[in-house]
Coordinates of C-alpha atoms and ligand atoms in Angstrom, one line a residue:
M1297 CA 15.6 -42.2 72.4
S1298 CA 15.6 -40.1 69.3
Q1299 CA 14.7 -36.4 68.8
I1300 CA 14.5 -36.8 65.2
P1301 CA 11.1 -37.9 63.8
E1302 CA 10.7 -41.5 63.0
W1303 CA 14.6 -42.1 63.4
T1304 CA 16.5 -44.7 64.6
K1305 CA 20.1 -45.6 64.1
S1306 CA 18.9 -48.6 62.2
S1307 CA 15.9 -47.0 60.2
W1308 CA 18.3 -46.8 57.3
H1309 CA 17.6 -50.7 56.9
S1310 CA 14.2 -50.0 55.4
F1311 CA 15.7 -47.8 52.7
P1312 CA 17.7 -48.8 49.5
A1313 CA 21.4 -48.8 50.3
L1314 CA 23.9 -48.5 47.4
Q1315 CA 27.4 -49.4 47.3
Q1316 CA 27.1 -51.9 50.1
P1317 CA 29.2 -55.1 50.1
V1318 CA 27.7 -58.3 50.0
W1319 CA 29.7 -60.0 52.8
T1320 CA 30.7 -63.6 52.2
D1321 CA 29.5 -65.0 55.6
S1322 CA 26.9 -63.0 57.6
G1323 CA 27.5 -64.8 60.9
I1324 CA 30.8 -63.3 61.0
C1325 CA 29.4 -60.1 59.9
V1326 CA 27.0 -60.1 63.1
D1327 CA 29.9 -61.1 65.5
T1328 CA 32.2 -58.2 64.2
L1329 CA 29.2 -55.7 64.7
K1330 CA 28.6 -57.0 68.2
K1331 CA 32.4 -56.7 69.0
L1332 CA 32.5 -53.3 67.7
S1333 CA 29.1 -52.2 69.7
N1334 CA 31.2 -52.8 72.9
L1335 CA 34.5 -51.1 71.9
P1336 CA 34.7 -47.0 72.7
A1337 CA 33.9 -44.3 70.5
L1338 CA 36.6 -42.9 68.4
V1339 CA 35.9 -39.4 68.8
F1340 CA 34.2 -37.5 71.3
A1341 CA 30.8 -35.6 70.8
G1342 CA 32.1 -32.4 72.5
E1343 CA 34.8 -32.4 69.7
T1344 CA 32.4 -33.0 67.1
R1345 CA 30.2 -30.0 68.2
M1346 CA 33.3 -27.8 68.3
L1347 CA 33.9 -28.3 64.8
K1348 CA 30.3 -27.7 63.7
Q1349 CA 30.7 -24.2 65.8
Q1350 CA 33.8 -23.6 63.9
L1351 CA 32.2 -24.5 60.6
A1352 CA 29.5 -22.0 61.2
E1353 CA 32.5 -19.4 61.6
V1354 CA 33.2 -20.2 57.6
L1355 CA 29.7 -18.8 56.9
E1356 CA 30.5 -15.6 58.4
G1357 CA 34.1 -15.4 56.4
K1358 CA 36.0 -16.0 59.6
A1359 CA 37.6 -19.3 58.9
F1360 CA 38.8 -21.4 56.1
V1361 CA 38.4 -25.0 55.6
L1362 CA 41.4 -27.2 54.7
Q1363 CA 40.0 -30.8 54.4
A1364 CA 42.9 -33.3 53.0
G1365 CA 44.1 -36.9 53.0
D1366 CA 44.0 -40.2 51.1
C1367 CA 41.6 -41.2 48.5
S1368 CA 41.3 -44.4 50.2
E1369 CA 43.5 -44.9 53.5
D1370 CA 45.5 -48.4 53.0
F1371 CA 45.7 -50.7 56.1
S1372 CA 49.4 -51.3 55.0
R1373 CA 50.4 -48.0 55.1
C1374 CA 49.0 -47.2 58.8
N1375 CA 52.4 -46.6 60.3
G1376 CA 54.1 -43.8 62.0
P1377 CA 56.4 -42.1 59.4
R1378 CA 53.4 -42.0 56.9
I1379 CA 51.0 -40.6 59.3
H1380 CA 53.6 -38.0 60.5
D1381 CA 54.4 -37.1 56.6
L1382 CA 50.8 -36.4 56.1
L1383 CA 50.3 -34.5 59.4
K1384 CA 53.4 -32.3 58.3
V1385 CA 52.0 -31.6 54.9
I1386 CA 48.5 -30.4 56.4
L1387 CA 50.3 -28.4 59.1
K1388 CA 52.5 -26.5 56.5
M1389 CA 49.6 -26.1 54.0
S1390 CA 47.6 -24.6 57.0
I1391 CA 50.1 -22.1 58.2
I1392 CA 50.7 -20.7 54.6
L1393 CA 46.8 -20.5 54.3
A1394 CA 46.6 -18.9 57.5
Y1395 CA 49.5 -16.5 56.8
A1396 CA 47.7 -15.4 53.6
G1397 CA 44.2 -15.5 54.4
E1398 CA 44.7 -14.1 57.8
K1399 CA 41.8 -16.0 59.4
K1400 CA 41.7 -19.4 61.0
V1401 CA 42.2 -22.6 59.3
I1402 CA 39.9 -25.4 60.1
K1403 CA 42.0 -28.7 59.4
I1404 CA 40.0 -31.9 58.7
G1405 CA 41.8 -34.8 57.6
R1406 CA 40.5 -38.0 55.3
I1407 CA 41.9 -39.8 57.8
A1408 CA 41.4 -42.5 60.5
G1409 CA 38.6 -44.2 58.9
Q1410 CA 38.5 -43.4 55.4
Y1411 CA 38.4 -47.1 54.3
A1412 CA 35.4 -47.5 52.3
K1413 CA 35.0 -46.6 48.6
P1414 CA 32.2 -46.4 46.2
R1415 CA 32.8 -48.1 42.9
S1416 CA 31.3 -47.3 39.4
S1417 CA 31.0 -51.1 38.6
D1418 CA 30.4 -54.0 41.2
T1419 CA 33.2 -56.3 39.2
E1420 CA 36.2 -55.6 36.9
T1421 CA 38.1 -57.8 34.4
I1422 CA 41.7 -58.7 35.0
A1423 CA 43.5 -60.9 32.6
G1424 CA 40.2 -62.2 31.5
M1425 CA 38.9 -63.1 34.8
E1426 CA 35.9 -61.0 36.3
I1427 CA 36.5 -60.3 40.1
P1428 CA 34.7 -58.2 42.6
S1429 CA 35.9 -54.5 42.4
Y1430 CA 38.3 -53.3 45.2
R1431 CA 36.0 -51.5 47.8
G1432 CA 38.3 -50.1 50.1
D1433 CA 40.4 -51.8 53.0
M1434 CA 37.7 -52.3 55.2
V1435 CA 35.8 -54.6 52.9
N1436 CA 38.4 -56.3 50.7
S1437 CA 42.0 -56.2 49.5
P1438 CA 43.4 -54.5 46.5
E1439 CA 45.2 -57.4 45.1
P1440 CA 43.6 -58.5 41.9
T1441 CA 42.8 -62.1 42.8
L1442 CA 39.2 -63.5 43.4
E1443 CA 40.3 -64.6 46.8
A1444 CA 41.8 -61.0 47.9
R1445 CA 38.5 -59.4 46.5
M1446 CA 36.0 -61.3 48.5
P1447 CA 34.4 -59.0 51.1
D1448 CA 35.4 -60.1 54.5
S1449 CA 33.4 -58.2 57.4
R1450 CA 36.4 -58.9 59.9
R1451 CA 38.3 -56.2 58.1
I1452 CA 35.6 -53.7 59.5
L1453 CA 37.1 -54.5 63.0
E1454 CA 40.5 -54.1 61.8
G1455 CA 39.8 -51.0 60.2
Y1456 CA 38.3 -49.7 63.5
F1457 CA 41.4 -50.4 65.3
R1458 CA 43.6 -49.0 62.8
A1459 CA 41.6 -45.9 62.7
A1460 CA 42.1 -45.8 66.5
A1461 CA 45.9 -46.3 66.2
T1462 CA 45.9 -43.5 63.6
L1463 CA 43.9 -40.8 65.7
N1464 CA 46.2 -41.6 68.8
L1465 CA 49.3 -40.7 66.9
V1466 CA 47.4 -37.7 65.1
R1467 CA 46.4 -36.4 68.8
A1468 CA 50.0 -37.0 70.1
F1469 CA 51.4 -35.0 67.4
T1470 CA 48.7 -32.2 67.6
K1471 CA 48.5 -32.1 71.3
G1472 CA 52.0 -32.9 72.5
G1473 CA 54.1 -30.0 71.3
Y1474 CA 54.9 -30.8 67.6
A1475 CA 52.4 -28.4 66.4
A1476 CA 53.8 -25.6 68.2
L1477 CA 54.3 -22.8 66.1
D1478 CA 57.8 -22.4 67.0
K1479 CA 58.8 -25.8 65.3
V1480 CA 57.4 -24.4 62.0
R1481 CA 60.6 -25.1 60.1
S1482 CA 60.9 -28.7 61.5
W1483 CA 57.8 -29.4 59.4
S1484 CA 59.6 -28.8 56.3
E1485 CA 60.7 -31.8 54.3
A1486 CA 64.4 -31.9 54.1
S1487 CA 64.3 -34.7 51.4
F1488 CA 62.4 -32.7 48.8
G1489 CA 65.6 -30.1 48.9
S1490 CA 65.2 -26.6 47.5
F1491 CA 62.3 -26.9 45.1
P1492 CA 60.8 -23.4 44.8
A1493 CA 57.9 -24.0 47.3
N1494 CA 60.2 -24.9 49.9
R1495 CA 62.3 -21.9 49.5
K1496 CA 59.1 -19.7 49.8
Y1497 CA 58.3 -21.6 53.0
D1498 CA 61.6 -20.9 54.4
E1499 CA 60.7 -17.2 53.8
L1500 CA 57.4 -17.6 55.5
V1501 CA 59.2 -19.5 58.4
S1502 CA 61.4 -16.5 58.9
G1503 CA 58.4 -14.1 59.0
I1504 CA 56.7 -16.1 61.7
R1505 CA 60.1 -16.3 63.5
K1506 CA 60.6 -12.7 63.6
A1507 CA 56.7 -12.5 64.6
I1508 CA 57.4 -14.9 67.5
S1509 CA 60.5 -13.1 68.9
F1510 CA 59.0 -9.9 68.7
T1511 CA 56.1 -11.2 70.7
T1512 CA 58.3 -12.9 73.3
A1513 CA 60.4 -9.3 73.6
I1514 CA 57.3 -7.8 74.5
G1515 CA 56.7 -9.8 77.4
I1516 CA 53.9 -12.0 75.8
D1517 CA 54.0 -15.6 76.9
I1518 CA 54.2 -17.8 74.0
K1519 CA 53.4 -21.0 76.1
A1520 CA 49.4 -20.4 75.2
P1521 CA 47.9 -23.5 74.0
Q1522 CA 46.8 -21.6 70.8
L1523 CA 50.5 -21.3 69.8
N1524 CA 51.5 -25.0 70.8
E1525 CA 48.6 -27.2 70.2
T1526 CA 46.3 -27.4 67.0
T1527 CA 43.5 -29.7 66.1
L1528 CA 43.3 -32.1 63.2
Y1529 CA 39.7 -33.3 63.0
T1530 CA 38.8 -36.5 61.2
S1531 CA 36.5 -37.4 58.4
H1532 CA 35.4 -39.9 56.1
E1533 CA 32.8 -40.9 53.5
A1534 CA 30.0 -42.6 55.6
L1535 CA 29.6 -45.6 53.1
L1536 CA 29.5 -48.7 55.1
L1537 CA 26.3 -48.0 57.0
E1538 CA 26.8 -51.3 59.2
Y1539 CA 29.9 -49.7 60.4
E1540 CA 28.5 -46.3 61.2
E1541 CA 25.5 -47.5 62.8
V1542 CA 27.3 -49.5 65.2
M1543 CA 29.7 -46.6 66.1
T1544 CA 26.5 -44.0 66.5
R1545 CA 26.3 -43.5 70.2
I1546 CA 24.0 -41.3 72.5
D1547 CA 26.0 -38.4 73.9
T1548 CA 25.5 -38.1 77.3
T1549 CA 25.9 -34.3 77.7
T1550 CA 23.2 -33.6 75.1
G1551 CA 21.4 -36.9 74.8
Y1552 CA 21.6 -36.6 70.9
W1553 CA 23.1 -39.1 68.6
Y1554 CA 26.5 -38.8 67.1
D1555 CA 28.3 -40.9 64.7
T1556 CA 31.4 -41.5 66.8
S1557 CA 33.5 -43.0 64.1
A1558 CA 34.6 -39.4 62.8
H1559 CA 34.2 -35.9 63.6
M1560 CA 32.6 -35.0 60.2
I1561 CA 31.0 -37.5 57.7
W1562 CA 30.3 -37.1 54.2
V1563 CA 27.8 -38.7 51.7
G1564 CA 29.2 -39.4 48.3
D1565 CA 27.9 -38.1 45.0
R1566 CA 26.9 -41.9 44.3
T1567 CA 24.9 -42.3 47.3
R1568 CA 23.2 -39.2 48.3
Q1569 CA 19.5 -40.1 47.1
V1570 CA 17.0 -38.3 48.9
D1571 CA 15.0 -41.4 49.7
G1572 CA 18.2 -43.5 50.2
A1573 CA 19.5 -45.5 53.0
H1574 CA 22.6 -43.0 53.4
V1575 CA 20.6 -39.8 53.7
E1576 CA 18.1 -41.6 56.1
F1577 CA 21.0 -42.7 58.3
L1578 CA 22.6 -39.0 58.1
R1579 CA 19.7 -37.2 58.9
G1580 CA 19.5 -38.4 62.7
V1581 CA 23.2 -37.9 63.7
W1582 CA 24.2 -34.5 65.0
N1583 CA 27.8 -34.5 63.3
P1584 CA 28.4 -32.0 60.6
L1585 CA 27.9 -33.4 57.3
G1586 CA 29.4 -33.0 53.9
V1587 CA 27.6 -33.5 50.8
K1588 CA 29.5 -34.1 47.6
I1589 CA 28.1 -32.8 44.4
G1590 CA 29.1 -33.7 40.9
P1591 CA 28.0 -32.5 37.5
N1592 CA 25.2 -34.7 37.2
H1593 CA 23.2 -33.3 40.0
D1594 CA 19.7 -31.9 39.8
I1595 CA 19.3 -28.8 41.9
D1596 CA 15.5 -29.7 43.4
N1597 CA 16.9 -32.7 44.6
I1598 CA 20.0 -31.0 46.4
K1599 CA 17.5 -28.6 48.0
R1600 CA 15.2 -31.4 49.0
L1601 CA 18.4 -33.1 50.4
I1602 CA 19.3 -29.9 52.3
Q1603 CA 16.1 -29.5 54.0
K1604 CA 16.1 -33.3 54.9
L1605 CA 19.3 -33.0 56.5
N1606 CA 19.1 -29.7 58.1
P1607 CA 15.4 -28.8 58.6
D1608 CA 16.2 -26.0 61.2
N1609 CA 18.9 -24.3 58.7
D1610 CA 21.5 -24.7 61.4
P1611 CA 24.9 -23.1 60.3
G1612 CA 27.9 -25.6 60.3
R1613 CA 25.5 -28.6 59.7
I1614 CA 26.1 -28.9 56.1
T1615 CA 28.8 -28.5 53.9
L1616 CA 28.6 -28.7 50.3
I1617 CA 31.6 -29.9 48.6
T1618 CA 31.5 -29.4 44.8
R1619 CA 33.3 -31.7 42.3
F1620 CA 32.6 -30.4 38.9
G1621 CA 36.1 -30.5 36.9
A1622 CA 38.0 -27.4 35.8
E1623 CA 35.7 -26.9 32.6
K1624 CA 32.3 -27.8 34.0
I1625 CA 32.6 -25.8 37.0
K1626 CA 32.2 -22.5 35.0
S1627 CA 28.6 -23.6 33.7
L1628 CA 27.4 -25.4 36.9
L1629 CA 28.5 -23.5 39.8
P1630 CA 26.8 -20.1 39.1
N1631 CA 23.6 -21.5 38.9
L1632 CA 23.8 -23.6 41.9
L1633 CA 25.2 -20.9 44.0
H1634 CA 22.2 -18.7 43.0
E1635 CA 19.8 -21.3 43.7
I1636 CA 20.9 -22.4 47.2
K1637 CA 21.6 -18.8 48.1
S1638 CA 17.9 -17.5 47.1
E1639 CA 16.5 -20.4 49.3
G1640 CA 18.3 -19.0 52.2
F1641 CA 20.2 -22.2 53.0
K1642 CA 23.3 -21.6 55.5
V1643 CA 25.8 -24.1 53.9
V1644 CA 29.7 -24.0 54.1
W1645 CA 31.2 -24.4 50.2
L1646 CA 34.2 -26.4 49.3
C1647 CA 35.9 -27.1 46.2
D1648 CA 36.8 -30.4 45.6
P1649 CA 39.0 -30.0 42.6
M1650 CA 40.0 -33.5 42.4
H1651 CA 37.0 -35.8 41.3
G1652 CA 35.9 -33.9 38.2
N1653 CA 39.4 -33.8 37.0
T1654 CA 40.3 -37.6 36.8
Y1655 CA 41.1 -39.3 33.6
I1656 CA 42.8 -42.3 32.2
N1657 CA 46.0 -41.3 30.5
K1658 CA 47.4 -43.1 27.3
L1659 CA 49.4 -45.6 29.4
Y1660 CA 46.2 -46.6 30.9
Q1661 CA 47.0 -44.7 34.3
K1662 CA 44.7 -43.0 36.4
T1663 CA 45.6 -39.5 37.0
R1664 CA 44.9 -35.8 37.4
K1665 CA 46.8 -32.5 36.0
Y1666 CA 48.0 -30.4 38.8
E1667 CA 46.8 -27.4 36.3
D1668 CA 43.5 -28.5 36.1
I1669 CA 43.2 -28.7 39.8
L1670 CA 44.7 -25.4 40.5
Q1671 CA 42.2 -23.8 37.7
E1672 CA 39.2 -25.4 39.1
I1673 CA 39.9 -23.8 42.7
R1674 CA 40.7 -20.4 40.8
S1675 CA 37.1 -20.7 39.3
F1676 CA 35.7 -21.7 42.2
W1677 CA 36.9 -18.3 44.0
Q1678 CA 35.8 -16.1 41.2
L1679 CA 32.5 -17.5 40.8
H1680 CA 31.8 -17.3 44.5
E1681 CA 33.2 -13.7 44.1
A1682 CA 30.8 -12.8 41.2
A1683 CA 28.1 -14.5 43.3
A1684 CA 28.6 -12.9 46.5
T1685 CA 28.5 -15.9 48.4
I1686 CA 31.6 -17.4 50.6
A1687 CA 34.3 -19.7 49.4
G1688 CA 35.0 -21.8 52.4
G1689 CA 38.0 -23.8 51.3
V1690 CA 39.3 -26.9 49.7
H1691 CA 38.9 -30.8 49.9
L1692 CA 41.9 -32.2 48.5
E1693 CA 43.5 -35.9 48.0
L1694 CA 47.0 -35.9 48.9
T1695 CA 49.9 -37.7 50.7
G1696 CA 53.0 -36.7 52.6
D1697 CA 54.7 -39.4 50.4
N1698 CA 56.7 -38.5 47.2
V1699 CA 54.5 -40.3 44.9
T1700 CA 54.0 -39.7 41.4
E1701 CA 50.2 -40.0 40.8
C1702 CA 49.4 -36.6 39.6
I1703 CA 50.9 -34.9 36.5
G1704 CA 52.6 -31.3 36.4
G1705 CA 53.4 -29.3 39.3
N1706 CA 56.8 -27.6 39.6
R1707 CA 58.9 -30.8 38.6
Q1708 CA 56.6 -31.1 35.6
L1709 CA 55.7 -34.6 36.2
L1710 CA 54.9 -36.5 32.9
D1711 CA 52.8 -39.5 32.0
K1712 CA 56.2 -41.3 31.7
D1713 CA 57.1 -40.6 35.2
L1714 CA 54.1 -41.9 36.9
N1715 CA 55.5 -45.4 37.0
L1716 CA 58.4 -44.0 39.2
N1717 CA 56.3 -44.1 42.4
Y1718 CA 52.5 -44.9 41.8
Q1719 CA 50.9 -46.1 44.9
T1720 CA 47.5 -45.5 45.4
N1721 CA 44.8 -48.2 45.1
C1722 CA 42.1 -45.5 44.2
D1723 CA 42.3 -42.2 43.2
P1724 CA 45.7 -40.2 42.4
R1725 CA 46.9 -37.9 45.0
L1726 CA 48.9 -34.9 44.9
N1727 CA 52.4 -35.6 46.4
A1728 CA 54.0 -33.4 49.4
E1729 CA 55.6 -31.0 46.9
Q1730 CA 52.4 -30.4 44.7
A1731 CA 50.4 -29.9 48.0
V1732 CA 52.5 -27.4 49.3
E1733 CA 52.8 -25.7 46.0
L1734 CA 49.1 -25.7 45.7
A1735 CA 49.1 -24.1 49.3
F1736 CA 51.0 -21.1 47.9
E1737 CA 48.8 -20.9 44.8
I1738 CA 45.5 -20.8 47.0
A1739 CA 47.4 -18.3 49.3
E1740 CA 47.8 -16.0 46.2
I1741 CA 44.3 -16.2 45.2
L1742 CA 43.1 -15.9 49.1
R1743 CA 45.2 -12.5 48.7
S1744 CA 43.7 -11.4 45.5
G1745 CA 40.0 -12.2 46.7
G1746 CA 40.0 -14.6 43.4
H1747 CA 41.5 -12.3 40.8
T1748 CA 44.8 -14.2 39.9
E1749 CA 45.0 -15.8 36.5
Ligands
PEP345 C1 36.0 -39.6 47.2 O1 35.7 -38.3 47.7 O2 37.0 -40.4 47.0 C2 34.7 -39.8 46.3 C3 34.6 -41.1 45.8 O3 34.0 -38.8 45.9 P1 32.9 -38.5 45.1 O4 31.8 -39.0 46.1 O5 32.8 -37.2 45.1 O6 32.9 -39.2 43.9
CO346 CO1 39.0 -40.1 45.5

């Protein structure tokens, strides 16, 4: 049963689907998908509805979105310490932002399923040999050999189980007491020592401690769930449509279809064709949806896309995530804001300051400058202020590890430093220190309503 006209969870098969792997053995694929169809949902539709309601609050200026995590999660790094470290950074950033912005911070991880990547080319040439491009751990393996790069559909099942394991730990940490507000100091990363952002964080922690002591002194019970539990929602790019289809289930409470692979799913800049398979699939599921918008967009197309994905103009359903780059945002965002606003579309606006600022440096490393990232965020706030629209939050690629993938930041990482600990298989991420530093900068922007320079 479907409430959406002419939609089924399989109807996308009749539309052109870009960026799909060609599995080497279709028999294995059928078998994998069958197994997956008998496995439980990863998330509960009630949680997904809750996220949508909270996103609707962003439209009223009552909440801020922090969406963050790996560009591409790596099976080999699905372990306790790494998940814990990422969670710590997200919790720290959210407390910094909540304190400055004085509003709720909705935390959404690029986590527990961010395993499939769109690529600009199907193949790459390494040491004179042409091999398939790496498409994320759910498809193939990053090692530069022909064998490793052959798409293997059994990896979809492995991705499901790793997503389940990740989500289990996330739930344990966020609901089991670790996220309690009186633990704010323990989220701090001892190994980074006394870098300025850490010192600022300690000051903030003292302020929160004082507030908690005061609250206790006047007899308010600090055991309330709001002070002891939090929620990290999950999200990923809904790229591998076979996986998303099989994870799409009827919610028995409402009778609607939900993609239960994550709470929020987004469509990438390369696969958001109005008449394409990804949009066809997404229009029928009730999850909140992200839409990435890069510099080469066509405004009429974006309008048609919004109408197709959200015909009832339901607030919280659509989040537009712009990723223009520090320079281009200045000329592109104002018109987009104006057009979307004049149509009366209810959308949440997020700034992805990562994907428009990626470049290859002179040492052939893919990197981003901390300064460009910060600059794009500043412009995003200023342009929203000028357009009288609401800047809803940020979408970031970062990790809890001490990697060296983006240059700049307080430690002034240079091109020559990137080799020290360059780990990503895909895009360069902010390390924990750069991420916390950036949260303090965003806090400043929030306090000043976009007027910082
Ligand atoms: C991403 O978010 O990792 C990504 C590939 O984004 P985009 O679709 O904006 O290029
Ligand atoms: Co990326």
